[in-house]
Coordinates of C-alpha atoms in Angstrom, one line a residue:
M12 CA 15.7 -59.3 10.9
T13 CA 16.4 -55.5 10.8
R14 CA 16.1 -53.4 13.9
V15 CA 14.4 -50.0 13.6
L16 CA 15.4 -47.3 16.1
L17 CA 13.3 -44.2 16.3
V18 CA 15.3 -41.0 17.0
P19 CA 13.1 -38.2 18.3
G20 CA 13.6 -34.5 17.6
R21 CA 14.1 -31.8 20.2
N22 CA 11.0 -32.9 22.1
D23 CA 9.5 -36.3 22.6
P24 CA 6.7 -36.7 20.1
L25 CA 3.0 -36.5 21.1
P26 CA 1.0 -39.7 21.2
E27 CA -0.6 -38.8 17.8
H28 CA 2.8 -38.1 16.1
W29 CA 3.8 -40.2 13.0
Q30 CA 6.8 -41.7 14.9
E31 CA 4.5 -42.9 17.7
W32 CA 2.3 -44.3 15.0
L33 CA 5.3 -46.2 13.5
A34 CA 6.2 -47.5 17.0
R35 CA 2.7 -48.8 17.6
R36 CA 2.6 -50.6 14.2
D37 CA 5.6 -52.8 15.1
P38 CA 6.4 -53.6 18.8
A39 CA 10.0 -54.5 17.8
R40 CA 10.7 -50.9 17.0
R41 CA 12.6 -49.1 19.7
W42 CA 13.0 -45.5 20.8
V43 CA 16.3 -43.8 21.5
R44 CA 15.5 -42.2 24.8
H45 CA 17.2 -39.2 26.2
A46 CA 16.9 -37.1 29.4
T47 CA 17.1 -33.6 28.0
G48 CA 13.4 -32.9 27.6
G49 CA 12.8 -30.0 25.1
R50 CA 16.5 -29.0 25.2
Y51 CA 18.9 -30.3 22.6
V52 CA 22.2 -31.2 24.3
A53 CA 24.2 -32.9 21.5
D54 CA 26.6 -34.9 23.7
E55 CA 23.7 -36.4 25.7
R56 CA 21.7 -37.2 22.6
V57 CA 24.7 -38.8 20.8
A58 CA 25.5 -40.8 24.0
A59 CA 21.8 -42.0 24.1
L60 CA 22.0 -43.2 20.5
A61 CA 25.4 -44.9 21.1
A62 CA 23.9 -46.6 24.2
A63 CA 20.9 -47.8 22.1
L64 CA 23.3 -49.3 19.6
D65 CA 25.7 -50.8 22.1
G66 CA 25.9 -54.5 21.6
V67 CA 23.5 -54.5 18.6
T68 CA 24.6 -57.0 16.0
E69 CA 21.6 -57.1 13.7
P70 CA 21.3 -54.6 10.8
T71 CA 19.7 -51.4 12.0
V72 CA 17.8 -48.6 10.3
L73 CA 17.5 -45.2 12.1
V74 CA 14.3 -43.1 11.7
A75 CA 15.1 -39.5 12.8
H76 CA 12.7 -36.6 12.9
S77 CA 13.7 -32.9 13.0
A78 CA 16.6 -32.4 15.4
G79 CA 17.1 -36.2 15.5
W80 CA 18.9 -35.8 12.2
L81 CA 21.6 -33.9 14.0
T82 CA 22.0 -36.7 16.5
V83 CA 22.4 -39.2 13.7
A84 CA 24.9 -37.1 11.8
L85 CA 27.0 -36.4 14.9
W86 CA 26.9 -40.0 16.0
A87 CA 28.0 -41.2 12.6
A88 CA 30.8 -38.7 12.4
S89 CA 32.2 -39.8 15.7
C90 CA 31.4 -43.5 15.8
G91 CA 31.2 -44.7 12.2
P92 CA 28.4 -46.9 10.8
G93 CA 28.4 -49.6 13.5
P94 CA 25.3 -51.8 12.8
V95 CA 23.5 -49.0 11.0
R96 CA 22.6 -49.9 7.4
G97 CA 20.5 -46.9 6.6
A98 CA 18.8 -43.8 8.0
L99 CA 15.6 -42.0 7.2
L100 CA 16.0 -38.3 8.1
V101 CA 12.7 -36.5 8.1
T102 CA 12.1 -32.7 8.0
P103 CA 15.4 -31.6 9.5
P104 CA 15.6 -28.1 10.9
D105 CA 17.9 -25.5 9.3
L106 CA 20.6 -24.9 11.8
D107 CA 21.5 -21.7 10.0
E108 CA 18.2 -20.2 11.2
P109 CA 17.2 -19.7 14.8
W110 CA 15.0 -22.6 15.8
T111 CA 15.8 -23.2 19.4
D112 CA 14.4 -21.6 22.6
G113 CA 17.8 -20.3 23.6
T114 CA 18.5 -23.3 25.9
S115 CA 19.7 -25.8 23.3
V116 CA 23.4 -26.3 22.6
L117 CA 24.1 -26.8 18.9
P118 CA 27.5 -28.0 17.6
A119 CA 28.7 -27.6 14.1
L120 CA 27.0 -29.9 11.7
P121 CA 29.1 -32.6 10.1
D122 CA 29.7 -31.7 6.4
V123 CA 30.7 -35.1 5.1
P124 CA 28.7 -38.0 3.5
L125 CA 27.1 -40.4 6.0
P126 CA 28.7 -43.8 6.1
F127 CA 25.5 -45.6 5.2
P128 CA 22.6 -45.1 2.7
S129 CA 20.2 -42.5 3.8
I130 CA 17.0 -40.8 2.6
L131 CA 16.2 -37.2 3.5
A132 CA 12.5 -36.6 3.3
A133 CA 11.5 -33.0 3.0
S134 CA 8.3 -30.9 2.7
R135 CA 7.9 -28.0 0.3
T136 CA 6.3 -26.0 3.1
D137 CA 8.5 -26.8 6.1
P138 CA 8.7 -23.6 8.2
V139 CA 12.1 -24.7 9.7
M140 CA 14.0 -25.6 6.6
T141 CA 13.4 -24.6 3.0
Y142 CA 13.3 -27.4 0.4
G143 CA 16.3 -25.9 -1.3
R144 CA 18.3 -26.1 2.0
A145 CA 17.1 -29.7 2.4
A146 CA 18.4 -30.5 -1.1
H147 CA 21.7 -28.9 -0.2
W148 CA 22.1 -31.1 2.9
A149 CA 21.0 -34.2 1.0
G150 CA 23.7 -33.6 -1.5
R151 CA 26.4 -33.0 1.2
W152 CA 25.5 -36.1 3.1
G153 CA 25.0 -38.4 0.0
A154 CA 21.3 -38.8 0.9
E155 CA 18.5 -39.5 -1.6
L156 CA 16.1 -36.5 -1.4
V157 CA 12.4 -37.4 -1.3
E158 CA 9.9 -34.6 -1.6
F159 CA 6.5 -35.2 -0.1
G160 CA 4.6 -32.1 -0.9
D161 CA 3.0 -29.5 1.4
A162 CA 3.3 -31.1 4.8
G163 CA 4.8 -28.5 7.0
H164 CA 7.2 -29.9 9.5
L165 CA 5.3 -33.2 9.6
T166 CA 4.1 -32.8 13.1
T167 CA 0.7 -33.5 14.7
A168 CA -0.1 -29.8 14.3
D169 CA 0.4 -30.3 10.6
G170 CA -2.0 -33.2 10.6
Y171 CA 0.4 -36.2 11.0
G172 CA -0.6 -38.8 12.6
P173 CA -0.2 -41.8 10.4
W174 CA 2.3 -41.3 7.6
P175 CA 2.3 -44.4 5.5
L176 CA 5.1 -43.1 3.3
A177 CA 7.5 -43.7 6.2
E178 CA 6.9 -47.5 6.0
T179 CA 7.8 -47.4 2.3
L180 CA 10.9 -45.4 2.9
I181 CA 12.1 -47.6 5.7
A182 CA 11.6 -50.7 3.6
R183 CA 13.8 -49.2 0.9
L184 CA 16.6 -48.9 3.5
V185 CA 16.3 -52.4 4.9
P186 CA 19.3 -54.4 3.7
R187 CA 18.5 -57.2 1.2
R188 CA 19.6 -60.7 1.9

């Protein structure tokens, strides 16, 4: 069996968010919890992901939204793949543009391929990262780029909710026996 860990963005998702929808669809899916609220403190987020993976032996797929992609990239750069066999990185923010509220601490983004297969899912109308920049990062990280139309930042304010494509993309990352 493959474990699925949900890595939230800067804020915990609202109950209607697509990651919450994924969690409700399968009670075996787990959250990577953090104590930073709406602030992004990289060391604390990476430590929370490391703690969630500590002792895990089964293959694991990470599903990260927004700033959660930074957590995944930083963790992978410092810890290697561990049990992670794939990552779905959804609507990452462009760290070259101001997207924080001034309280978040942002380290340099790792600029090397991820040590596991990954899919970067990007919207053509994301206000926090252009599709071109998403394509750039997909290439730098060795991720497959999946374009899913005009969906903004894939938040509840953008109308998501249920996002069935996530299930399809996760299934593509699950290791085959």
